[in-house]
XYZ file of C-alpha atoms in Angstrom:
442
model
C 107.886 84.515 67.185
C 105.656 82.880 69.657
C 101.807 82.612 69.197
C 101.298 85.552 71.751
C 103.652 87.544 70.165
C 102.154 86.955 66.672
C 98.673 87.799 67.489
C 99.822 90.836 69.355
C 101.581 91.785 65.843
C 98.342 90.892 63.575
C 96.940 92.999 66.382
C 99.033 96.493 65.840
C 99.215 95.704 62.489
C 95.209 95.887 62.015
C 95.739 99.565 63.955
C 98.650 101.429 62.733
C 97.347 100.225 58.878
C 95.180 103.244 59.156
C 94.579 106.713 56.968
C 94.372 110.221 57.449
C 91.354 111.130 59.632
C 88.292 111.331 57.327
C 86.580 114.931 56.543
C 83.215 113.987 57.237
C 81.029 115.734 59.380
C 81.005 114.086 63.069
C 79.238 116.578 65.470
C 79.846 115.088 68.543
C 77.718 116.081 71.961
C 78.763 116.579 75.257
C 78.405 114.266 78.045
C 75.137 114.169 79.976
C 74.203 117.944 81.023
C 77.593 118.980 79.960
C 78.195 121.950 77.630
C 81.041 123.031 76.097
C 83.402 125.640 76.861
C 83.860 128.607 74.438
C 86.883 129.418 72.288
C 87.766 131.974 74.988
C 87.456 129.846 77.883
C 90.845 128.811 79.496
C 91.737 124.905 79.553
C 91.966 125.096 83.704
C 87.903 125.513 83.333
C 86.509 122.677 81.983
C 83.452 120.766 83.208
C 82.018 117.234 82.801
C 79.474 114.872 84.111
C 81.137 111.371 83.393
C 80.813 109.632 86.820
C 84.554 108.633 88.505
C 83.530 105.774 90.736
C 85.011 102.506 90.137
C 83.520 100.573 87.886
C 83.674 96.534 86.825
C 84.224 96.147 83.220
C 81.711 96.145 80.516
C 81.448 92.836 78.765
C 80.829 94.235 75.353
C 80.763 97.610 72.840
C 79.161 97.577 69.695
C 82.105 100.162 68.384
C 84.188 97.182 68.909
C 84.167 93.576 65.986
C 86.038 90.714 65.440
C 89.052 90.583 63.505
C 89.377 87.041 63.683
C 86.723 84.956 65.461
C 88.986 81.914 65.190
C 91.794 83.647 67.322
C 89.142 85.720 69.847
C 90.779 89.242 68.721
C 88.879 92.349 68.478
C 90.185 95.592 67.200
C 89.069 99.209 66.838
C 86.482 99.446 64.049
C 88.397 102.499 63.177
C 91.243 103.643 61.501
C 91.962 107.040 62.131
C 95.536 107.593 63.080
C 98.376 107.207 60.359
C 101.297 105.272 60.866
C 103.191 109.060 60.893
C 100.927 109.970 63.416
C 101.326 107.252 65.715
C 105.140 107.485 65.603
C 104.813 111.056 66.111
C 102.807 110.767 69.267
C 105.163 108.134 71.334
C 107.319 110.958 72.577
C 108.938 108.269 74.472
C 108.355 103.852 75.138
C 110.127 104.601 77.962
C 110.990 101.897 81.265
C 108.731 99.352 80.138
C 109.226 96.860 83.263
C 106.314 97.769 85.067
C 104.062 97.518 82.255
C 104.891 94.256 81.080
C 104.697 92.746 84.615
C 101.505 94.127 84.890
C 100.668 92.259 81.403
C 102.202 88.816 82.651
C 99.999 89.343 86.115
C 96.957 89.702 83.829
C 97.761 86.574 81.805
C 97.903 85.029 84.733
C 94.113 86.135 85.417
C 94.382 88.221 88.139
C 92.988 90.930 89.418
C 94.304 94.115 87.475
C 93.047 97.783 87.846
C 93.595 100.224 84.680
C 93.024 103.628 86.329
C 92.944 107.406 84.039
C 93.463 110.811 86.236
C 92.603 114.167 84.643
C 90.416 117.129 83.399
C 87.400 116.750 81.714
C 89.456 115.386 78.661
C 89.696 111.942 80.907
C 86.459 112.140 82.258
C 84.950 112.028 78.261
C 83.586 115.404 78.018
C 82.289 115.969 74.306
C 82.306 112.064 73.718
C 79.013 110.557 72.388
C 79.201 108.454 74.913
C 80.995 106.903 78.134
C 82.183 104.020 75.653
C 83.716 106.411 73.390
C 85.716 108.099 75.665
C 90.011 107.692 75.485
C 89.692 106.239 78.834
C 87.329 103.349 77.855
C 89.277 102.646 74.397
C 92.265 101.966 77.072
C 90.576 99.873 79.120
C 89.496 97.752 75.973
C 92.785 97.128 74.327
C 93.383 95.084 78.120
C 89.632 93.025 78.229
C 90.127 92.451 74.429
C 93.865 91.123 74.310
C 94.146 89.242 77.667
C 90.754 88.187 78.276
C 92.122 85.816 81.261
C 92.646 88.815 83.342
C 89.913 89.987 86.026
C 89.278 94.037 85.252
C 88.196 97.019 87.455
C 88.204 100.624 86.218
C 88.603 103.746 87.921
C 88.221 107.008 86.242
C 89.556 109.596 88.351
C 89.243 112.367 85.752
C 87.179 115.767 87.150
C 86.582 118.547 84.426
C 88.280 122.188 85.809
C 90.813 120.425 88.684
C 94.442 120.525 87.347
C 97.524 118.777 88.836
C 97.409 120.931 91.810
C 94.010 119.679 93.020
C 94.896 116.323 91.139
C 98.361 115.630 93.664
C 95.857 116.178 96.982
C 93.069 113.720 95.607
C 95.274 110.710 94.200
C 95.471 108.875 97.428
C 91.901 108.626 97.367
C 91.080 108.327 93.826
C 93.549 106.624 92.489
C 96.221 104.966 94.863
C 93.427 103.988 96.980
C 91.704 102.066 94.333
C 95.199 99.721 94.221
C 95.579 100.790 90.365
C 97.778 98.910 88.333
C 97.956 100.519 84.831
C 97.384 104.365 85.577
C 96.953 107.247 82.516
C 98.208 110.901 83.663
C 96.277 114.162 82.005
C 96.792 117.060 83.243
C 98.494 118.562 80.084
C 95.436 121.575 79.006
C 94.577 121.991 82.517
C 97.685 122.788 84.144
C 98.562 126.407 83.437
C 100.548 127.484 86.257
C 104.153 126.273 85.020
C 105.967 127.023 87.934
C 103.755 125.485 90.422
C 102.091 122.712 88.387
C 106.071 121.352 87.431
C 106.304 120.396 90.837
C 102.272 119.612 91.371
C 102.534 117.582 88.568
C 106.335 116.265 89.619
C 104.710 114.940 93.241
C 101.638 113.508 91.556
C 103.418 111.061 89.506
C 105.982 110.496 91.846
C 103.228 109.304 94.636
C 101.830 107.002 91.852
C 105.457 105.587 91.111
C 105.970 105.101 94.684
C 103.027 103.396 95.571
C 102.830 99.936 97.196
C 101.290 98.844 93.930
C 104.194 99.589 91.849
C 102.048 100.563 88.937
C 102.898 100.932 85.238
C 102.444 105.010 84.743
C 101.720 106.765 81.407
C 101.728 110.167 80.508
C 99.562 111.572 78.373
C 100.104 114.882 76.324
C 96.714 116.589 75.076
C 96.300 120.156 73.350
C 94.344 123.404 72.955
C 93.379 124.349 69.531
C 96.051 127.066 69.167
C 98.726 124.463 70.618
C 98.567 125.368 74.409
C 99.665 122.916 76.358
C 101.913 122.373 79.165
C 103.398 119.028 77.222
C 107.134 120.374 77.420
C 106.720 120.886 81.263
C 105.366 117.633 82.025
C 107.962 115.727 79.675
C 110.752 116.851 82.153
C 109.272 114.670 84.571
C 108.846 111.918 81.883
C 112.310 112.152 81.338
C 113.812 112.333 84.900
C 111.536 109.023 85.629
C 112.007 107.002 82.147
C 108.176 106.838 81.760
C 105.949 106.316 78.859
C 104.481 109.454 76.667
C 102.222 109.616 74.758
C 101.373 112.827 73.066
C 98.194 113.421 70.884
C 98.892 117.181 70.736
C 101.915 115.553 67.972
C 99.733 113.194 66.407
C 97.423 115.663 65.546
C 98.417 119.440 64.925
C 100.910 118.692 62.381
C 98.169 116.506 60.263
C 95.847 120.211 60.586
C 98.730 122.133 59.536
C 99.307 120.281 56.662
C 95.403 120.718 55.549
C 94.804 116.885 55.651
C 92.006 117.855 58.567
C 90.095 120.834 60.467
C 90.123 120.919 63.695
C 86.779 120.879 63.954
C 86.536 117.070 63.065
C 88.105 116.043 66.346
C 86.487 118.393 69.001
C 83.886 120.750 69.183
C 85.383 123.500 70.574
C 88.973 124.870 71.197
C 89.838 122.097 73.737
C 87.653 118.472 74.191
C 88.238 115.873 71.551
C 84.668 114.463 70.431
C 84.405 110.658 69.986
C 86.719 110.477 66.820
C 89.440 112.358 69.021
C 88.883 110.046 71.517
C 89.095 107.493 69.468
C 92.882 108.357 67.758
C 93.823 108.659 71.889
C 92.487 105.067 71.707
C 94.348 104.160 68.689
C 97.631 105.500 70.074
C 97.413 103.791 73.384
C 96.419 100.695 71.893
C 99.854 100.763 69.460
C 101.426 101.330 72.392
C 100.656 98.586 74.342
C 100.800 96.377 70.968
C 104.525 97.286 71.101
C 105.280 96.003 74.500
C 103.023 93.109 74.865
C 104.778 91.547 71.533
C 107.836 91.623 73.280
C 106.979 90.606 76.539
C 108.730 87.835 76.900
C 111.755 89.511 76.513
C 111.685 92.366 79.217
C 113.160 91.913 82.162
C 110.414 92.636 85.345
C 112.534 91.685 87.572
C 113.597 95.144 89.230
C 110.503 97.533 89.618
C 111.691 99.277 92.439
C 111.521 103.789 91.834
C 114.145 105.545 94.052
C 115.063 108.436 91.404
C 115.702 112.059 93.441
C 112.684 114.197 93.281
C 112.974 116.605 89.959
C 111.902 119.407 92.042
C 111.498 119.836 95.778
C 108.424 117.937 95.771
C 106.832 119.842 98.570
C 103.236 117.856 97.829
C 105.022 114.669 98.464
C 102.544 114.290 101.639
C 99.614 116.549 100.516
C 96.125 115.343 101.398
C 92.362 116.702 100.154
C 90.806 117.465 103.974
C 87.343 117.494 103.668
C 84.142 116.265 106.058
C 84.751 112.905 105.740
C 88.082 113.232 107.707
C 88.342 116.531 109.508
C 86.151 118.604 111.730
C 85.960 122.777 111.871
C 87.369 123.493 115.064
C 84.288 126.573 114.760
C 81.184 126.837 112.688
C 79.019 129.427 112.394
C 76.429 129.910 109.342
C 77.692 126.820 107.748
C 76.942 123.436 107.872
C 78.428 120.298 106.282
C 76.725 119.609 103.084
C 74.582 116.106 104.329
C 72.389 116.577 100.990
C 75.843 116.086 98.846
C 76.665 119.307 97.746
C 79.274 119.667 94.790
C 78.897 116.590 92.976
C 82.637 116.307 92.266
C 83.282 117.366 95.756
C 80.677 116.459 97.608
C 82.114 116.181 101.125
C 81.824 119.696 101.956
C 80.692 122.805 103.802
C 78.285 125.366 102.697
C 76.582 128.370 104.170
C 73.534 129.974 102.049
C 73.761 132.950 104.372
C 77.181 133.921 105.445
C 78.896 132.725 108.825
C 82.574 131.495 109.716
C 84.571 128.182 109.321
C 86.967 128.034 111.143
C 89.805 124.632 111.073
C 93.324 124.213 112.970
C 95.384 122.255 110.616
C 99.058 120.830 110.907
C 101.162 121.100 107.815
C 103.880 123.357 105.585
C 101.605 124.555 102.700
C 97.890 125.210 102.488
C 95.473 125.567 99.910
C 91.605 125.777 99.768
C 88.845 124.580 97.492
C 85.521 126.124 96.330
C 82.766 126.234 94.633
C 82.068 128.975 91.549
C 78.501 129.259 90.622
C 76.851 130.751 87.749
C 74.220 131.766 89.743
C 74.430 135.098 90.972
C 74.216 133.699 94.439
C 77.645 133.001 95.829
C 80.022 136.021 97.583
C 83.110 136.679 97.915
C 85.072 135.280 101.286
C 88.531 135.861 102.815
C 90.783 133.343 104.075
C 93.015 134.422 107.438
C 95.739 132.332 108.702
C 96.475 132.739 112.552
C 95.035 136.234 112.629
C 96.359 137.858 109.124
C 94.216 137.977 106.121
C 95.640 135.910 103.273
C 93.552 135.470 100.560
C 90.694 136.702 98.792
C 87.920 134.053 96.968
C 85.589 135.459 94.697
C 82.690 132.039 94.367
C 80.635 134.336 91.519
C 81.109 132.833 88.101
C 77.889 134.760 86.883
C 77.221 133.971 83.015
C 80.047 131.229 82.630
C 79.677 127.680 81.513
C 79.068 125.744 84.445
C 79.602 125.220 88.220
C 83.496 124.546 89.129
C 86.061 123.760 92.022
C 88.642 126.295 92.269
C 91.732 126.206 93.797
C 93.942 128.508 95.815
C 97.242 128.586 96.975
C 97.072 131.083 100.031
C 100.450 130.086 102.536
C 103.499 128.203 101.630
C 106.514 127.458 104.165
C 109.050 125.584 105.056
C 108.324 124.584 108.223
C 105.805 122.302 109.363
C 103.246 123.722 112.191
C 100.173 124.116 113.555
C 97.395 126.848 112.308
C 94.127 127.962 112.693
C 92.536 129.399 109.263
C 89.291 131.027 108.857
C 86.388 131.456 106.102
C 84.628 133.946 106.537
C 82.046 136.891 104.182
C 84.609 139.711 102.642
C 82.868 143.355 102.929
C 79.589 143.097 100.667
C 78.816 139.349 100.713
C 77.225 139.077 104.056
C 74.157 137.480 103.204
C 75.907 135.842 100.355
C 76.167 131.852 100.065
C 79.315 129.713 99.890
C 80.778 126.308 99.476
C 84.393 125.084 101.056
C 85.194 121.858 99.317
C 88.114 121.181 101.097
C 91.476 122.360 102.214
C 94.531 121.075 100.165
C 96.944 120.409 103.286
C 100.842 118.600 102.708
């Protein structure tokens, strides 16, 4: 065993020596204005405030100490996950070429990019803070053990968007950002099984294919009562060989056995607080530990990805159009939102009064995004496609927990063409206001 393999053992050995997750009382707050969701709420709606721009990495967390100053290492003050636990949770290692030649670039000091898409969950929502989230305890297992490398961080992860919004914003949030190392949520916000398989299918399959040719790693969260659409996203997994990590098996089996309530890892029926976060963190960090004491023996020679499509993979080319790169072909009552609008969304077009958008737009299937408000203020608007009324968008979410963007799937085909689609007040929301956040187009 080489010196980097040994110190990567001392390292995994320091984590996966932990115990049970401790009983004591950890009431953990939501991120900035944040508030979380009620045990009736669905997973789809979740909301967070943890900013996604891309970030440098920090250069230092109190959470994290010294486990041998001689050597440089750091590891988790924490030991939270059980050796049972961690086993349970790799569902699969999985193809680990990518990984490890993202490991020997990194070593090499370059510039790497460790990137996390999701919900809310990714974003941190119910963390104490930004540096508790999973997504930061990822990022530190890479400035901690291979300090030569030159970091960047993107978190891409938007409370309330599943996989369906998720596969026409990756371009831009994530692909964009040249990730190298990329973490896939999606697992308590997709509920749609039929449509988010193959959402969720073209997703990772853009990541996979991407000029990049990043390492990808799923990531397998939970509701409470065990809702989560795990076994759907594994298939993909499976078809690709890619890493899984799942902390809905780390966890519900330690609860069912009485070792731990619930309510010491979230607080509420979905977000993990900072000691949820912080098993996630535990996990991921085995994880890596695993492959980087072997690197020297994986073979990176081959990282090509030409595996046939698991589904049809109809969002193979789908795009978030919004007014940064497409104009309404007619606009009457709205305007595009120069003040910012959505925060998550901001590129968008509102009207406070009712009016018309109107766009022509090339493609096979179409989808819109919009804003729900809890303010009593927002109508209800129909979509038509060339003429024909197809959909129906209710923007009232009057008493709920927060302001969201919803999705809808209004026209799917399989032929690609040319039409014009327009917003405009149903019967009774005249005067009402409304927010287009962008049209989902591939």
């Amino acid at each position: 065993m080489n010196l980097k393999q040994a110190l990567a053992f001392l390292c995994s050995c320091t984590l996966l020596c932990g115990a049970a997750v401790g009983c004591d009382d950890d009431t953990a707050s939501s991120n900035g204005t944040d508030s979380a969701v009620s045990q009736t709420d669905t997973a789809s709606k979740e909301d967070s405030t943890v900013d996604t721009n891309k970030t440098e990495v920090p250069q230092g967390d109190p959470d994290w100490v010294p486990a041998d100053k001689s050597l440089g290492l750091k590891t988790l003050d924490t030991n939270y996950a059980t050796d049972e636990m961690i086993a349970r949770a790799v569902l699969s290692e999985g193809n680990t070429a990518r990984l490890a030649a993202v490991m020997k670039r990194a070593e090499a000091g370059e510039h790497i990019t460790i990137a996390t898409i999701g919900g809310s969950i990714t974003q941190g929502s119910s963390a104490s803070s930004s540096q508790e989230r999973y997504a930061q305890r990822v990022l530190e297992w890479w400035f901690t053990n291979i300090p030569a490398a030159q970091l960047h961080f993107v978190n891409a992860g938007i409370g309330a968007t599943d996989s369906y919004i998720g596969v026409h914003r990756v371009d831009q949030d994530v692909i964009a950002q040249n990730a190298d190392v990329i973490v896939v949520e999606f697992s308590v916000n997709d509920t749609n099984e039929m449509r988010n398989l193959k959402s969720y299918d073209s997703l990772v399959r853009k990541l996979l294919q991407s000029e990049r040719q990043p390492a990808v790693i799923l990531l397998f969260t939970t509701q409470e009562n065990g809702t989560s659409m795990q076994e759907t996203h594994r298939k993909v997994g499976d078809a690709y060989d890619l890493p899984m990590i799942s902390y809905k098996n780390a966890i519900l089996p330690e609860i069912d056995a009485g070792k731990f309530p619930w309510t010491d890892i979230s607080p509420d029926n979905i977000h993990p607080n900072s000691k949820g976060h912080t098993i996630i963190g535990e996990i991921m960090w085995a994880y890596f530990n695993s492959v980087y004491a072997k690197l020297d023996e994986i073979d990176t020679s081959d990282l090509s990805f030409a595996t046939p499509a698991l589904t049809d993979d109809i969002y193979a080319e789908a795009k978030l159009l919004d007014s940064t790169n497409t104009e309404p072909t007619a606009m009457e009552g709205f305007a595009k939102d120069e003040s910012g609008g959505f925060y998550q969304f901001p590129n968008s077009w509102s009207t406070q009064s009712g009016g018309e958008l109107t766009f022509t737009v090339t493609g096979k299937n179409f989808g819109l995004m919009y804003l729900k408000t809890t303010d009593g203020k927002s109508g209800t608007y129909e979509v038509w496609m060339d003429g024909e009324k197809v959909s129906t968008l209710n923007g009232d979410f009057t008493g709920g927990w927060g302001n969201y963007a919803e999705s809808n799937e209004f026209f799917i085909s399989e032929e690609r063409a040319e039409h014009t689609i327009t917003i405009k007040p149903a019967e009774g929301s005249e005067g009402k206001k409304f927010s287009v956040l962008g049209l989902l187009v591939s």
